């Protein structure tokens, strides 16, 4: 009671405002992957926590689209550099003029870009078609014998280290959601990533 009287009569002993959580201090937003990567590089756990808290409440995390295309960029870039260097070197060694060498170099670069782009697009389309064919098969098997598919996934998770009880609980829960379960079977059982519905190899 004495402390209460002091706090009211002396401003220096005023009751502090209630503490705010980090989630309240920061508006809910998509996690900034640049900050997340910076936190990892610096091994800064405090910054990592802050980044995750800023993202809390959002069910989606957007990743850089460049990382999805990195393989094609590196493969196409190396192919273009090496073949163009070979053409230019051969033309220079053969004594051709500068104008001829430039025409051959740019022509080869254009042909390589067109070839690599078409090749990557068509191969992606073929891969996606094969994956969706496998998904159709898994969907048919799940519709006709769901117990067998569930048992396969339980066995797979047990091999990965889960207990039989936990694996059964997890798989039975996932099996309630058909599309989600089919995609998980494709990834965990076959090692195949189901393409997004809006994926367009010609555009991507």
Tab-separated table of C-alpha atoms in Angstrom:
chain	number	residue	atom	x	y	z
A	1	UNK	CA	0.000	0.000	0.000
A	2	UNK	CA	2.902	2.335	0.848
A	3	UNK	CA	4.494	1.691	-2.595
A	4	UNK	CA	1.174	2.369	-4.280
A	5	UNK	CA	0.941	5.738	-2.491
A	6	UNK	CA	4.483	6.645	-3.540
A	7	UNK	CA	3.846	5.715	-7.156
A	8	UNK	CA	0.835	8.036	-7.291
A	9	UNK	CA	2.581	10.936	-5.550
A	10	UNK	CA	5.923	10.729	-7.308
A	11	UNK	CA	6.052	10.675	-11.108
A	12	UNK	CA	9.435	8.917	-11.055
A	13	UNK	CA	7.734	5.820	-9.632
A	14	UNK	CA	4.968	5.668	-12.216
A	15	UNK	CA	3.834	2.221	-13.255
A	16	UNK	CA	5.603	1.175	-16.466
A	17	UNK	CA	3.408	0.560	-19.520
A	18	UNK	CA	2.645	-3.060	-20.314
A	19	UNK	CA	5.302	-4.716	-22.409
A	20	UNK	CA	4.598	-5.348	-26.065
A	21	UNK	CA	5.452	-8.498	-27.901
A	22	UNK	CA	7.679	-8.392	-30.929
A	23	UNK	CA	4.738	-9.407	-33.094
A	24	UNK	CA	2.837	-6.314	-31.870
A	25	UNK	CA	5.784	-4.019	-32.538
A	26	UNK	CA	6.050	-5.174	-36.132
A	27	UNK	CA	3.141	-5.401	-38.555
A	28	UNK	CA	2.421	-8.823	-39.953
A	29	UNK	CA	4.043	-9.109	-43.350
A	30	UNK	CA	5.765	-11.537	-45.655
A	31	UNK	CA	9.178	-12.593	-44.398
A	32	UNK	CA	11.922	-10.608	-46.073
A	33	UNK	CA	14.247	-13.258	-47.443
A	34	UNK	CA	17.044	-10.753	-47.885
A	35	UNK	CA	16.982	-10.084	-44.145
A	36	UNK	CA	16.639	-13.794	-43.425
A	37	UNK	CA	19.714	-14.600	-45.506
A	38	UNK	CA	21.631	-11.735	-43.903
A	39	UNK	CA	20.758	-13.079	-40.458
A	40	UNK	CA	22.000	-16.531	-41.469
A	41	UNK	CA	25.264	-15.211	-42.919
A	42	UNK	CA	25.916	-13.212	-39.731
A	43	UNK	CA	24.635	-16.067	-37.540
A	44	UNK	CA	22.462	-13.402	-35.896
A	45	UNK	CA	19.744	-15.299	-34.037
A	46	UNK	CA	18.093	-12.098	-32.786
A	47	UNK	CA	17.642	-10.755	-36.322
A	48	UNK	CA	16.430	-14.150	-37.514
A	49	UNK	CA	13.802	-14.204	-34.758
A	50	UNK	CA	12.682	-10.690	-35.645
A	51	UNK	CA	12.350	-11.605	-39.331
A	52	UNK	CA	10.262	-14.662	-38.484
A	53	UNK	CA	8.043	-12.704	-36.130
A	54	UNK	CA	7.394	-10.104	-38.819
A	55	UNK	CA	6.229	-12.928	-41.049
A	56	UNK	CA	4.049	-14.581	-38.380
A	57	UNK	CA	0.449	-15.071	-39.416
A	58	UNK	CA	1.221	-15.379	-43.096
A	59	UNK	CA	0.794	-18.860	-44.483
A	60	UNK	CA	3.009	-18.267	-47.470
A	61	UNK	CA	6.650	-17.444	-47.933
A	62	UNK	CA	7.750	-16.037	-51.262
A	63	UNK	CA	11.137	-17.165	-52.474
A	64	UNK	CA	13.282	-15.519	-55.073
A	65	UNK	CA	12.311	-16.544	-58.587
A	66	UNK	CA	15.955	-16.311	-59.632
A	67	UNK	CA	16.835	-19.381	-57.540
A	68	UNK	CA	14.312	-21.454	-59.506
A	69	UNK	CA	16.044	-20.535	-62.766
A	70	UNK	CA	19.635	-20.630	-61.509
A	71	UNK	CA	20.412	-24.020	-63.068
A	72	UNK	CA	19.224	-22.919	-66.500
A	73	UNK	CA	21.089	-19.604	-66.224
A	74	UNK	CA	24.399	-21.250	-65.308
A	75	UNK	CA	24.045	-24.067	-67.851
A	76	UNK	CA	23.026	-21.755	-70.689
A	77	UNK	CA	25.646	-19.162	-69.797
A	78	UNK	CA	28.519	-21.653	-69.763
A	79	UNK	CA	27.380	-23.237	-73.014
A	80	UNK	CA	27.124	-19.858	-74.715
A	81	UNK	CA	30.509	-18.646	-73.463
A	82	UNK	CA	32.394	-21.798	-74.416
A	83	UNK	CA	30.893	-22.277	-77.896
A	84	UNK	CA	31.185	-18.574	-78.758
A	85	UNK	CA	34.811	-18.555	-77.620
A	86	UNK	CA	35.503	-21.619	-79.749
A	87	UNK	CA	33.897	-20.076	-82.865
A	88	UNK	CA	35.659	-16.724	-82.426
A	89	UNK	CA	39.012	-18.369	-81.709
A	90	UNK	CA	38.695	-20.610	-84.739
A	91	UNK	CA	37.759	-17.698	-86.979
A	92	UNK	CA	40.639	-15.586	-85.653
A	93	UNK	CA	43.071	-18.467	-86.099
A	94	UNK	CA	41.863	-18.955	-89.676
A	95	UNK	CA	42.794	-15.388	-90.538
A	96	UNK	CA	39.289	-14.010	-91.045
A	97	UNK	CA	38.693	-10.297	-90.799
A	98	UNK	CA	37.244	-8.553	-87.758
A	99	UNK	CA	33.850	-8.088	-89.413
A	100	UNK	CA	33.571	-11.796	-90.199
A	101	UNK	CA	34.648	-12.755	-86.683
A	102	UNK	CA	32.020	-10.455	-85.154
A	103	UNK	CA	29.272	-11.811	-87.398
A	104	UNK	CA	30.200	-15.394	-86.542
A	105	UNK	CA	30.359	-14.604	-82.822
A	106	UNK	CA	27.005	-12.843	-82.637
A	107	UNK	CA	25.351	-15.425	-84.877
A	108	UNK	CA	26.582	-18.207	-82.618
A	109	UNK	CA	25.366	-16.381	-79.506
A	110	UNK	CA	21.893	-15.923	-81.017
A	111	UNK	CA	21.709	-19.557	-82.155
A	112	UNK	CA	22.881	-20.789	-78.744
A	113	UNK	CA	20.337	-18.654	-76.891
A	114	UNK	CA	17.500	-19.868	-79.100
A	115	UNK	CA	18.615	-23.489	-78.852
A	116	UNK	CA	19.075	-23.449	-75.089
A	117	UNK	CA	15.797	-21.631	-74.505
A	118	UNK	CA	13.805	-24.012	-76.683
A	119	UNK	CA	15.582	-27.022	-75.224
A	120	UNK	CA	14.938	-25.952	-71.639
A	121	UNK	CA	11.280	-25.182	-72.361
A	122	UNK	CA	10.546	-28.428	-74.184
A	123	UNK	CA	12.424	-30.551	-71.642
A	124	UNK	CA	10.518	-28.880	-68.800
A	125	UNK	CA	7.205	-29.541	-70.546
A	126	UNK	CA	8.148	-33.190	-71.051
A	127	UNK	CA	9.236	-33.522	-67.415
A	128	UNK	CA	6.037	-31.912	-66.144
A	129	UNK	CA	3.929	-34.212	-68.307
A	130	UNK	CA	5.750	-37.269	-66.949
A	131	UNK	CA	5.295	-36.068	-63.358
A	132	UNK	CA	1.573	-35.433	-63.837
A	133	UNK	CA	1.200	-38.903	-65.406
A	134	UNK	CA	2.743	-40.428	-62.293
A	135	UNK	CA	0.435	-38.320	-60.136
A	136	UNK	CA	-2.576	-39.632	-62.047
A	137	UNK	CA	-1.398	-43.177	-61.324
A	138	UNK	CA	-0.950	-42.407	-57.616
A	139	UNK	CA	-4.405	-40.800	-57.528
A	140	UNK	CA	-5.941	-43.911	-59.108
A	141	UNK	CA	-4.165	-46.205	-56.639
A	142	UNK	CA	-5.243	-44.031	-53.706
A	143	UNK	CA	-8.853	-44.070	-54.897
A	144	UNK	CA	-8.877	-47.853	-55.299
A	145	UNK	CA	-6.725	-48.936	-52.352
A	146	UNK	CA	-6.113	-46.035	-49.921
A	147	UNK	CA	-4.970	-48.365	-47.142
A	148	UNK	CA	-2.048	-49.534	-49.264
A	149	UNK	CA	-0.886	-45.997	-50.045
A	150	UNK	CA	-1.208	-44.989	-46.407
A	151	UNK	CA	0.803	-48.025	-45.286
A	152	UNK	CA	3.538	-47.162	-47.802
A	153	UNK	CA	3.845	-43.640	-46.439
A	154	UNK	CA	3.837	-44.876	-42.820
A	155	UNK	CA	6.641	-47.305	-43.635
A	156	UNK	CA	8.589	-44.534	-45.378
A	157	UNK	CA	8.337	-42.183	-42.397
A	158	UNK	CA	9.280	-44.953	-39.967
A	159	UNK	CA	12.438	-45.524	-42.031
A	160	UNK	CA	13.156	-41.801	-41.737
A	161	UNK	CA	13.141	-42.090	-37.933
A	162	UNK	CA	9.548	-41.516	-36.825
A	163	UNK	CA	7.848	-43.901	-34.444
A	164	UNK	CA	5.134	-46.141	-35.893
A	165	UNK	CA	2.503	-44.381	-33.780
A	166	UNK	CA	3.535	-40.862	-34.831
A	167	UNK	CA	3.940	-41.839	-38.476
A	168	UNK	CA	0.468	-43.405	-38.527
A	169	UNK	CA	-1.046	-40.311	-36.928
A	170	UNK	CA	0.696	-37.932	-39.345
A	171	UNK	CA	-0.116	-39.926	-42.474
A	172	UNK	CA	-3.760	-40.492	-41.506
A	173	UNK	CA	-4.135	-36.756	-40.943
A	174	UNK	CA	-2.571	-35.916	-44.311
A	175	UNK	CA	-4.710	-38.534	-46.053
A	176	UNK	CA	-7.822	-36.525	-45.152
A	177	UNK	CA	-6.706	-33.941	-47.708
A	178	UNK	CA	-6.435	-35.797	-51.011
A	179	UNK	CA	-4.529	-33.306	-53.170
A	180	UNK	CA	-2.078	-32.486	-50.399
A	181	UNK	CA	-1.503	-36.176	-49.680
A	182	UNK	CA	-0.949	-36.985	-53.355
A	183	UNK	CA	1.643	-34.220	-53.665
A	184	UNK	CA	3.388	-35.484	-50.523
A	185	UNK	CA	3.455	-39.008	-51.940
A	186	UNK	CA	5.010	-37.705	-55.148
A	187	UNK	CA	7.718	-35.855	-53.235
A	188	UNK	CA	8.494	-38.312	-50.437
A	189	UNK	CA	7.907	-41.609	-52.209
A	190	UNK	CA	8.993	-40.880	-55.783
A	191	UNK	CA	11.192	-37.830	-55.338
A	192	UNK	CA	9.178	-35.868	-57.922
A	193	UNK	CA	8.062	-32.267	-57.484
A	194	UNK	CA	4.560	-31.599	-58.787
A	195	UNK	CA	4.558	-28.445	-60.957
A	196	UNK	CA	2.366	-25.510	-59.956
A	197	UNK	CA	-0.955	-25.181	-61.727
A	198	UNK	CA	0.020	-21.789	-63.135
A	199	UNK	CA	3.504	-22.885	-64.234
A	200	UNK	CA	4.199	-21.944	-67.847
A	201	UNK	CA	7.558	-23.147	-69.264
A	202	UNK	CA	7.237	-20.781	-72.233
A	203	UNK	CA	6.957	-17.794	-69.906
A	204	UNK	CA	9.186	-18.991	-67.074
